[in-house]
Amino acid sequence: IIVQDILPGKLDMAKKLGADILIDGNLSLDQRLMQVREATDGFGPDIVIEATGVPVVFREALDFTGRGGKLVIVGLFADTGAIDIHPAQICHNELDILGSYVYPSVMFQDAISLLKRTPLLVEEIVTHVLPLSELPSGIELSGSEGVGKVVINPWM
């Protein structure tokens, strides 16, 4: 498992949760590509999950995905802009691209089952629980160093 992030705290958390290789997202694209290629014997990952919703990161994810690989986009919930894509790259590398807007209910069942078996996982990932009245500060907080998941609880 290779994880890339721009915040060191998020990389530390990924390591605790089982990531094998951590990539500093602040490095140049060429440096990051080189690290990923070295870690995958020059092939690139079979599966890349893009969960930021940032168009330029999706563009980069195309470069990271290995030949015959699958790129899964799960972080895009609003139109955040357009990017240049070269269809020849997708065809030449025989890439599958899968978008997901909302997870199917079976995925939630799997996630709940996992959390029941490993309660410490939630304690590691969720760093803040805030009432609905603090939603704006929760959104701002979510991109900060040392912050994992911010949960907004409307019943608080």
Short mmCIF file of N, CA and C in Angstrom, two decimals:
data_model
loop_
_atom_site.label_atom_id
_atom_site.label_comp_id
_atom_site.label_asym_id
_atom_site.label_seq_id
_atom_site.Cartn_x
_atom_site.Cartn_y
_atom_site.Cartn_z
N ILE A 1 0.86 -1.18 0.00
CA ILE A 1 0.00 0.00 0.00
C ILE A 1 0.90 1.23 0.00
N ILE A 2 0.69 2.09 -0.97
CA ILE A 2 1.43 3.34 -1.10
C ILE A 2 0.45 4.47 -0.84
N VAL A 3 0.83 5.40 0.04
CA VAL A 3 -0.03 6.54 0.35
C VAL A 3 0.76 7.82 0.09
N GLN A 4 0.08 8.77 -0.54
CA GLN A 4 0.67 10.08 -0.81
C GLN A 4 -0.18 11.14 -0.14
N ASP A 5 0.45 12.10 0.53
CA ASP A 5 -0.27 13.23 1.13
C ASP A 5 0.69 14.39 1.26
N ILE A 6 0.13 15.59 1.39
CA ILE A 6 0.97 16.78 1.56
C ILE A 6 1.19 17.10 3.03
N LEU A 7 0.44 16.46 3.93
CA LEU A 7 0.57 16.71 5.37
C LEU A 7 1.29 15.55 6.04
N PRO A 8 2.41 15.82 6.71
CA PRO A 8 3.15 14.74 7.38
C PRO A 8 2.31 13.96 8.39
N GLY A 9 1.42 14.64 9.10
CA GLY A 9 0.58 13.95 10.08
C GLY A 9 -0.33 12.92 9.44
N LYS A 10 -0.82 13.21 8.25
CA LYS A 10 -1.67 12.24 7.54
C LYS A 10 -0.84 11.04 7.10
N LEU A 11 0.40 11.28 6.72
CA LEU A 11 1.28 10.17 6.35
C LEU A 11 1.60 9.31 7.57
N ASP A 12 1.82 9.95 8.72
CA ASP A 12 2.07 9.20 9.96
C ASP A 12 0.87 8.31 10.28
N MET A 13 -0.33 8.85 10.13
CA MET A 13 -1.53 8.07 10.40
C MET A 13 -1.64 6.90 9.42
N ALA A 14 -1.33 7.16 8.16
CA ALA A 14 -1.39 6.09 7.15
C ALA A 14 -0.43 4.97 7.52
N LYS A 15 0.74 5.32 8.02
CA LYS A 15 1.72 4.31 8.43
C LYS A 15 1.16 3.47 9.58
N LYS A 16 0.55 4.13 10.57
CA LYS A 16 -0.05 3.41 11.69
C LYS A 16 -1.14 2.45 11.23
N LEU A 17 -1.84 2.84 10.16
CA LEU A 17 -2.95 2.04 9.67
C LEU A 17 -2.53 0.99 8.65
N GLY A 18 -1.21 0.88 8.39
CA GLY A 18 -0.74 -0.22 7.55
C GLY A 18 -0.13 0.13 6.22
N ALA A 19 0.04 1.40 5.91
CA ALA A 19 0.68 1.77 4.65
C ALA A 19 2.13 1.28 4.66
N ASP A 20 2.58 0.78 3.52
CA ASP A 20 3.95 0.29 3.40
C ASP A 20 4.92 1.38 2.97
N ILE A 21 4.47 2.25 2.07
CA ILE A 21 5.33 3.28 1.51
C ILE A 21 4.60 4.61 1.59
N LEU A 22 5.31 5.63 2.08
CA LEU A 22 4.74 6.96 2.22
C LEU A 22 5.42 7.90 1.24
N ILE A 23 4.63 8.69 0.52
CA ILE A 23 5.15 9.62 -0.47
C ILE A 23 4.75 11.04 -0.06
N ASP A 24 5.74 11.92 0.03
CA ASP A 24 5.50 13.32 0.36
C ASP A 24 4.92 14.02 -0.86
N GLY A 25 3.66 14.42 -0.77
CA GLY A 25 2.99 15.08 -1.88
C GLY A 25 3.53 16.45 -2.21
N ASN A 26 4.43 16.97 -1.38
CA ASN A 26 5.04 18.27 -1.65
C ASN A 26 6.22 18.16 -2.61
N LEU A 27 6.68 16.94 -2.87
CA LEU A 27 7.77 16.75 -3.83
C LEU A 27 7.25 17.01 -5.24
N SER A 28 8.16 17.18 -6.17
CA SER A 28 7.74 17.39 -7.56
C SER A 28 7.06 16.13 -8.09
N LEU A 29 6.26 16.28 -9.12
CA LEU A 29 5.59 15.13 -9.73
C LEU A 29 6.62 14.10 -10.18
N ASP A 30 7.69 14.54 -10.79
CA ASP A 30 8.72 13.61 -11.26
C ASP A 30 9.34 12.82 -10.11
N GLN A 31 9.60 13.49 -8.98
CA GLN A 31 10.16 12.79 -7.82
C GLN A 31 9.18 11.75 -7.28
N ARG A 32 7.91 12.13 -7.21
CA ARG A 32 6.91 11.21 -6.68
C ARG A 32 6.71 10.02 -7.62
N LEU A 33 6.68 10.30 -8.92
CA LEU A 33 6.55 9.21 -9.90
C LEU A 33 7.73 8.25 -9.79
N MET A 34 8.93 8.79 -9.61
CA MET A 34 10.11 7.95 -9.49
C MET A 34 10.01 7.04 -8.26
N GLN A 35 9.55 7.59 -7.13
CA GLN A 35 9.41 6.79 -5.92
C GLN A 35 8.39 5.67 -6.11
N VAL A 36 7.28 5.99 -6.74
CA VAL A 36 6.24 4.98 -6.97
C VAL A 36 6.74 3.92 -7.93
N ARG A 37 7.41 4.32 -9.00
CA ARG A 37 7.94 3.35 -9.97
C ARG A 37 8.98 2.44 -9.31
N GLU A 38 9.85 3.02 -8.48
CA GLU A 38 10.84 2.20 -7.77
C GLU A 38 10.16 1.19 -6.85
N ALA A 39 9.10 1.61 -6.18
CA ALA A 39 8.40 0.73 -5.24
C ALA A 39 7.63 -0.38 -5.94
N THR A 40 7.35 -0.20 -7.23
CA THR A 40 6.55 -1.18 -7.97
C THR A 40 7.35 -1.82 -9.10
N ASP A 41 8.65 -1.86 -8.94
CA ASP A 41 9.54 -2.47 -9.94
C ASP A 41 9.33 -1.89 -11.33
N GLY A 42 9.02 -0.59 -11.39
CA GLY A 42 8.89 0.10 -12.66
C GLY A 42 7.52 0.03 -13.29
N PHE A 43 6.60 -0.71 -12.69
CA PHE A 43 5.29 -0.93 -13.31
C PHE A 43 4.23 0.10 -12.94
N GLY A 44 4.26 0.60 -11.74
CA GLY A 44 3.18 1.44 -11.23
C GLY A 44 2.13 0.57 -10.57
N PRO A 45 1.31 1.15 -9.71
CA PRO A 45 0.29 0.38 -9.00
C PRO A 45 -0.79 -0.18 -9.92
N ASP A 46 -1.33 -1.34 -9.54
CA ASP A 46 -2.46 -1.93 -10.26
C ASP A 46 -3.74 -1.14 -10.02
N ILE A 47 -3.86 -0.59 -8.82
CA ILE A 47 -5.05 0.18 -8.46
C ILE A 47 -4.60 1.48 -7.80
N VAL A 48 -5.15 2.59 -8.27
CA VAL A 48 -4.91 3.89 -7.67
C VAL A 48 -6.27 4.45 -7.26
N ILE A 49 -6.35 4.90 -6.01
CA ILE A 49 -7.59 5.50 -5.51
C ILE A 49 -7.34 6.98 -5.31
N GLU A 50 -8.08 7.80 -6.03
CA GLU A 50 -7.95 9.25 -5.92
C GLU A 50 -9.12 9.73 -5.07
N ALA A 51 -8.79 10.26 -3.88
CA ALA A 51 -9.84 10.60 -2.92
C ALA A 51 -9.82 12.06 -2.50
N THR A 52 -9.13 12.92 -3.26
CA THR A 52 -9.06 14.33 -2.86
C THR A 52 -10.14 15.19 -3.49
N GLY A 53 -10.57 14.84 -4.70
CA GLY A 53 -11.51 15.68 -5.41
C GLY A 53 -10.87 16.87 -6.10
N VAL A 54 -9.54 16.90 -6.13
CA VAL A 54 -8.81 18.00 -6.76
C VAL A 54 -8.46 17.59 -8.19
N PRO A 55 -8.94 18.34 -9.19
CA PRO A 55 -8.72 17.93 -10.58
C PRO A 55 -7.27 17.64 -10.95
N VAL A 56 -6.34 18.47 -10.52
CA VAL A 56 -4.94 18.23 -10.89
C VAL A 56 -4.42 16.92 -10.30
N VAL A 57 -4.95 16.52 -9.15
CA VAL A 57 -4.53 15.25 -8.54
C VAL A 57 -5.08 14.08 -9.36
N PHE A 58 -6.28 14.22 -9.89
CA PHE A 58 -6.81 13.19 -10.79
C PHE A 58 -5.90 13.05 -12.00
N ARG A 59 -5.47 14.18 -12.55
CA ARG A 59 -4.57 14.16 -13.72
C ARG A 59 -3.29 13.42 -13.38
N GLU A 60 -2.73 13.71 -12.20
CA GLU A 60 -1.51 13.03 -11.77
C GLU A 60 -1.76 11.54 -11.55
N ALA A 61 -2.93 11.20 -11.03
CA ALA A 61 -3.25 9.79 -10.77
C ALA A 61 -3.20 8.97 -12.05
N LEU A 62 -3.56 9.58 -13.17
CA LEU A 62 -3.43 8.88 -14.45
C LEU A 62 -1.98 8.48 -14.71
N ASP A 63 -1.06 9.36 -14.34
CA ASP A 63 0.37 9.08 -14.54
C ASP A 63 0.87 7.98 -13.61
N PHE A 64 0.31 7.92 -12.40
CA PHE A 64 0.76 6.93 -11.42
C PHE A 64 0.26 5.53 -11.74
N THR A 65 -0.94 5.42 -12.29
CA THR A 65 -1.56 4.11 -12.51
C THR A 65 -0.77 3.28 -13.51
N GLY A 66 -0.45 2.05 -13.12
CA GLY A 66 0.34 1.16 -13.97
C GLY A 66 -0.44 0.68 -15.18
N ARG A 67 0.29 0.24 -16.17
CA ARG A 67 -0.33 -0.27 -17.41
C ARG A 67 -1.31 -1.39 -17.07
N GLY A 68 -2.52 -1.30 -17.63
CA GLY A 68 -3.56 -2.29 -17.35
C GLY A 68 -4.21 -2.08 -15.99
N GLY A 69 -3.89 -0.98 -15.33
CA GLY A 69 -4.39 -0.72 -13.99
C GLY A 69 -5.74 -0.04 -13.97
N LYS A 70 -6.23 0.15 -12.75
CA LYS A 70 -7.54 0.77 -12.54
C LYS A 70 -7.36 2.02 -11.70
N LEU A 71 -7.98 3.10 -12.14
CA LEU A 71 -8.01 4.35 -11.39
C LEU A 71 -9.43 4.55 -10.88
N VAL A 72 -9.57 4.63 -9.56
CA VAL A 72 -10.87 4.79 -8.92
C VAL A 72 -10.95 6.18 -8.32
N ILE A 73 -12.00 6.90 -8.66
CA ILE A 73 -12.18 8.27 -8.17
C ILE A 73 -13.32 8.25 -7.17
N VAL A 74 -13.01 8.56 -5.90
CA VAL A 74 -14.05 8.53 -4.87
C VAL A 74 -14.21 9.86 -4.15
N GLY A 75 -13.37 10.82 -4.42
CA GLY A 75 -13.40 12.05 -3.64
C GLY A 75 -14.06 13.23 -4.31
N LEU A 76 -14.71 13.05 -5.44
CA LEU A 76 -15.25 14.18 -6.19
C LEU A 76 -16.76 14.24 -6.03
N PHE A 77 -17.24 15.20 -5.25
CA PHE A 77 -18.67 15.30 -4.99
C PHE A 77 -19.29 16.57 -5.56
N ALA A 78 -18.48 17.41 -6.18
CA ALA A 78 -18.97 18.64 -6.80
C ALA A 78 -18.08 18.94 -8.00
N ASP A 79 -18.57 19.75 -8.89
CA ASP A 79 -17.77 20.14 -10.05
C ASP A 79 -16.69 21.11 -9.59
N THR A 80 -15.46 20.65 -9.59
CA THR A 80 -14.34 21.47 -9.11
C THR A 80 -13.44 21.94 -10.24
N GLY A 81 -13.89 21.79 -11.47
CA GLY A 81 -13.12 22.30 -12.59
C GLY A 81 -12.76 21.23 -13.59
N ALA A 82 -12.11 21.67 -14.66
CA ALA A 82 -11.72 20.77 -15.75
C ALA A 82 -10.20 20.69 -15.84
N ILE A 83 -9.73 19.62 -16.47
CA ILE A 83 -8.30 19.44 -16.71
C ILE A 83 -8.11 18.86 -18.10
N ASP A 84 -6.90 18.99 -18.60
CA ASP A 84 -6.56 18.37 -19.88
C ASP A 84 -6.24 16.90 -19.68
N ILE A 85 -6.89 16.07 -20.45
CA ILE A 85 -6.62 14.63 -20.42
C ILE A 85 -6.33 14.20 -21.85
N HIS A 86 -5.35 13.33 -21.99
CA HIS A 86 -5.00 12.80 -23.30
C HIS A 86 -5.55 11.38 -23.41
N PRO A 87 -6.62 11.19 -24.17
CA PRO A 87 -7.22 9.86 -24.30
C PRO A 87 -6.21 8.80 -24.75
N ALA A 88 -5.22 9.20 -25.52
CA ALA A 88 -4.21 8.23 -25.98
C ALA A 88 -3.48 7.60 -24.80
N GLN A 89 -3.26 8.38 -23.73
CA GLN A 89 -2.59 7.83 -22.55
C GLN A 89 -3.45 6.74 -21.92
N ILE A 90 -4.75 6.96 -21.86
CA ILE A 90 -5.66 5.97 -21.28
C ILE A 90 -5.67 4.71 -22.13
N CYS A 91 -5.76 4.88 -23.44
CA CYS A 91 -5.79 3.72 -24.34
C CYS A 91 -4.45 2.99 -24.37
N HIS A 92 -3.37 3.74 -24.52
CA HIS A 92 -2.04 3.12 -24.60
C HIS A 92 -1.72 2.31 -23.35
N ASN A 93 -2.11 2.85 -22.19
CA ASN A 93 -1.82 2.16 -20.93
C ASN A 93 -2.93 1.21 -20.51
N GLU A 94 -3.97 1.09 -21.35
CA GLU A 94 -5.09 0.18 -21.09
C GLU A 94 -5.66 0.37 -19.69
N LEU A 95 -5.97 1.62 -19.36
CA LEU A 95 -6.46 1.95 -18.03
C LEU A 95 -7.98 1.81 -17.94
N ASP A 96 -8.43 1.35 -16.79
CA ASP A 96 -9.84 1.37 -16.45
C ASP A 96 -10.03 2.52 -15.47
N ILE A 97 -11.02 3.36 -15.72
CA ILE A 97 -11.31 4.47 -14.82
C ILE A 97 -12.72 4.27 -14.29
N LEU A 98 -12.85 4.28 -12.97
CA LEU A 98 -14.13 4.04 -12.32
C LEU A 98 -14.43 5.19 -11.38
N GLY A 99 -15.57 5.82 -11.58
CA GLY A 99 -16.01 6.87 -10.68
C GLY A 99 -17.09 6.36 -9.76
N SER A 100 -17.11 6.88 -8.55
CA SER A 100 -18.13 6.49 -7.59
C SER A 100 -18.64 7.74 -6.89
N TYR A 101 -19.93 7.98 -7.00
CA TYR A 101 -20.51 9.16 -6.38
C TYR A 101 -20.96 8.87 -4.95
N VAL A 102 -21.61 7.77 -4.75
CA VAL A 102 -22.06 7.35 -3.43
C VAL A 102 -21.77 5.86 -3.31
N TYR A 103 -21.21 5.48 -2.19
CA TYR A 103 -20.91 4.07 -1.99
C TYR A 103 -22.19 3.25 -1.92
N PRO A 104 -22.20 2.04 -2.48
CA PRO A 104 -23.38 1.19 -2.34
C PRO A 104 -23.55 0.76 -0.88
N SER A 105 -24.77 0.44 -0.49
CA SER A 105 -25.05 0.12 0.92
C SER A 105 -24.20 -1.03 1.43
N VAL A 106 -23.84 -1.97 0.58
CA VAL A 106 -23.01 -3.09 1.03
C VAL A 106 -21.65 -2.59 1.52
N MET A 107 -21.15 -1.50 0.94
CA MET A 107 -19.87 -0.95 1.38
C MET A 107 -19.98 -0.40 2.80
N PHE A 108 -21.11 0.22 3.13
CA PHE A 108 -21.30 0.71 4.48
C PHE A 108 -21.37 -0.45 5.46
N GLN A 109 -22.03 -1.54 5.07
CA GLN A 109 -22.10 -2.72 5.92
C GLN A 109 -20.71 -3.28 6.17
N ASP A 110 -19.89 -3.34 5.12
CA ASP A 110 -18.51 -3.83 5.27
C ASP A 110 -17.72 -2.91 6.20
N ALA A 111 -17.89 -1.60 6.04
CA ALA A 111 -17.16 -0.65 6.87
C ALA A 111 -17.57 -0.77 8.33
N ILE A 112 -18.86 -0.90 8.59
CA ILE A 112 -19.34 -1.04 9.97
C ILE A 112 -18.81 -2.33 10.58
N SER A 113 -18.81 -3.40 9.82
CA SER A 113 -18.27 -4.68 10.29
C SER A 113 -16.79 -4.54 10.65
N LEU A 114 -16.03 -3.87 9.80
CA LEU A 114 -14.61 -3.66 10.06
C LEU A 114 -14.41 -2.85 11.34
N LEU A 115 -15.20 -1.80 11.51
CA LEU A 115 -15.06 -0.95 12.69
C LEU A 115 -15.43 -1.68 13.97
N LYS A 116 -16.38 -2.60 13.90
CA LYS A 116 -16.74 -3.40 15.08
C LYS A 116 -15.59 -4.31 15.48
N ARG A 117 -14.87 -4.82 14.47
CA ARG A 117 -13.75 -5.74 14.75
C ARG A 117 -12.50 -4.99 15.20
N THR A 118 -12.36 -3.75 14.79
CA THR A 118 -11.14 -2.99 15.10
C THR A 118 -11.50 -1.60 15.60
N PRO A 119 -12.02 -1.49 16.84
CA PRO A 119 -12.45 -0.19 17.34
C PRO A 119 -11.32 0.83 17.45
N LEU A 120 -10.09 0.38 17.63
CA LEU A 120 -8.98 1.32 17.73
C LEU A 120 -8.77 2.08 16.42
N LEU A 121 -9.20 1.48 15.32
CA LEU A 121 -9.09 2.14 14.02
C LEU A 121 -9.83 3.48 14.04
N VAL A 122 -11.03 3.50 14.59
CA VAL A 122 -11.81 4.73 14.66
C VAL A 122 -11.11 5.74 15.56
N GLU A 123 -10.58 5.27 16.68
CA GLU A 123 -9.90 6.17 17.61
C GLU A 123 -8.68 6.81 16.96
N GLU A 124 -8.02 6.10 16.07
CA GLU A 124 -6.87 6.65 15.36
C GLU A 124 -7.28 7.64 14.28
N ILE A 125 -8.34 7.33 13.57
CA ILE A 125 -8.72 8.13 12.40
C ILE A 125 -9.50 9.38 12.80
N VAL A 126 -10.50 9.24 13.66
CA VAL A 126 -11.35 10.38 14.05
C VAL A 126 -10.65 11.16 15.15
N THR A 127 -10.28 12.39 14.83
CA THR A 127 -9.58 13.22 15.82
C THR A 127 -10.47 14.30 16.41
N HIS A 128 -11.59 14.61 15.76
CA HIS A 128 -12.48 15.67 16.24
C HIS A 128 -13.94 15.28 15.97
N VAL A 129 -14.78 15.50 16.97
CA VAL A 129 -16.23 15.35 16.82
C VAL A 129 -16.84 16.69 17.23
N LEU A 130 -17.57 17.31 16.30
CA LEU A 130 -18.11 18.64 16.53
C LEU A 130 -19.61 18.66 16.29
N PRO A 131 -20.32 19.59 16.96
CA PRO A 131 -21.75 19.73 16.69
C PRO A 131 -21.97 20.41 15.34
N LEU A 132 -23.17 20.27 14.82
CA LEU A 132 -23.52 20.86 13.52
C LEU A 132 -23.28 22.37 13.51
N SER A 133 -23.48 23.01 14.63
CA SER A 133 -23.29 24.47 14.71
C SER A 133 -21.84 24.88 14.43
N GLU A 134 -20.91 23.93 14.53
CA GLU A 134 -19.50 24.22 14.29
C GLU A 134 -19.01 23.69 12.94
N LEU A 135 -19.95 23.43 12.03
CA LEU A 135 -19.60 22.91 10.71
C LEU A 135 -18.55 23.76 9.98
N PRO A 136 -18.71 25.09 9.91
CA PRO A 136 -17.69 25.88 9.19
C PRO A 136 -16.28 25.72 9.77
N SER A 137 -16.17 25.71 11.09
CA SER A 137 -14.84 25.54 11.67
C SER A 137 -14.34 24.12 11.48
N GLY A 138 -15.25 23.15 11.43
CA GLY A 138 -14.85 21.77 11.17
C GLY A 138 -14.29 21.59 9.78
N ILE A 139 -14.90 22.26 8.80
CA ILE A 139 -14.40 22.19 7.42
C ILE A 139 -13.01 22.80 7.35
N GLU A 140 -12.84 23.95 7.99
CA GLU A 140 -11.52 24.61 7.99
C GLU A 140 -10.48 23.75 8.71
N LEU A 141 -10.88 23.14 9.80
CA LEU A 141 -9.99 22.31 10.59
C LEU A 141 -9.54 21.06 9.83
N SER A 142 -10.40 20.53 8.97
CA SER A 142 -10.13 19.24 8.32
C SER A 142 -8.87 19.22 7.47
N GLY A 143 -8.40 20.35 6.99
CA GLY A 143 -7.18 20.37 6.18
C GLY A 143 -5.94 20.72 6.97
N SER A 144 -6.05 20.74 8.29
CA SER A 144 -4.93 21.16 9.13
C SER A 144 -4.02 20.00 9.50
N GLU A 145 -2.78 20.32 9.76
CA GLU A 145 -1.80 19.33 10.19
C GLU A 145 -2.22 18.73 11.53
N GLY A 146 -2.08 17.44 11.66
CA GLY A 146 -2.40 16.75 12.89
C GLY A 146 -3.87 16.39 13.05
N VAL A 147 -4.67 16.69 12.05
CA VAL A 147 -6.11 16.41 12.10
C VAL A 147 -6.41 15.23 11.20
N GLY A 148 -7.11 14.24 11.76
CA GLY A 148 -7.54 13.10 10.95
C GLY A 148 -8.89 13.40 10.36
N LYS A 149 -9.87 12.59 10.69
CA LYS A 149 -11.24 12.83 10.22
C LYS A 149 -11.97 13.71 11.23
N VAL A 150 -12.72 14.65 10.71
CA VAL A 150 -13.57 15.50 11.53
C VAL A 150 -15.00 15.02 11.32
N VAL A 151 -15.64 14.61 12.40
CA VAL A 151 -17.02 14.12 12.34
C VAL A 151 -17.94 15.23 12.83
N ILE A 152 -18.98 15.50 12.06
CA ILE A 152 -20.00 16.47 12.47
C ILE A 152 -21.20 15.66 12.96
N ASN A 153 -21.53 15.84 14.23
CA ASN A 153 -22.64 15.12 14.86
C ASN A 153 -23.81 16.09 15.05
N PRO A 154 -24.86 15.97 14.25
CA PRO A 154 -25.98 16.91 14.36
C PRO A 154 -26.78 16.75 15.65
N TRP A 155 -26.57 15.69 16.38
CA TRP A 155 -27.31 15.45 17.62
C TRP A 155 -26.57 15.94 18.85
N MET A 156 -25.42 16.53 18.66
CA MET A 156 -24.67 17.06 19.82
C MET A 156 -25.23 18.41 20.22
#
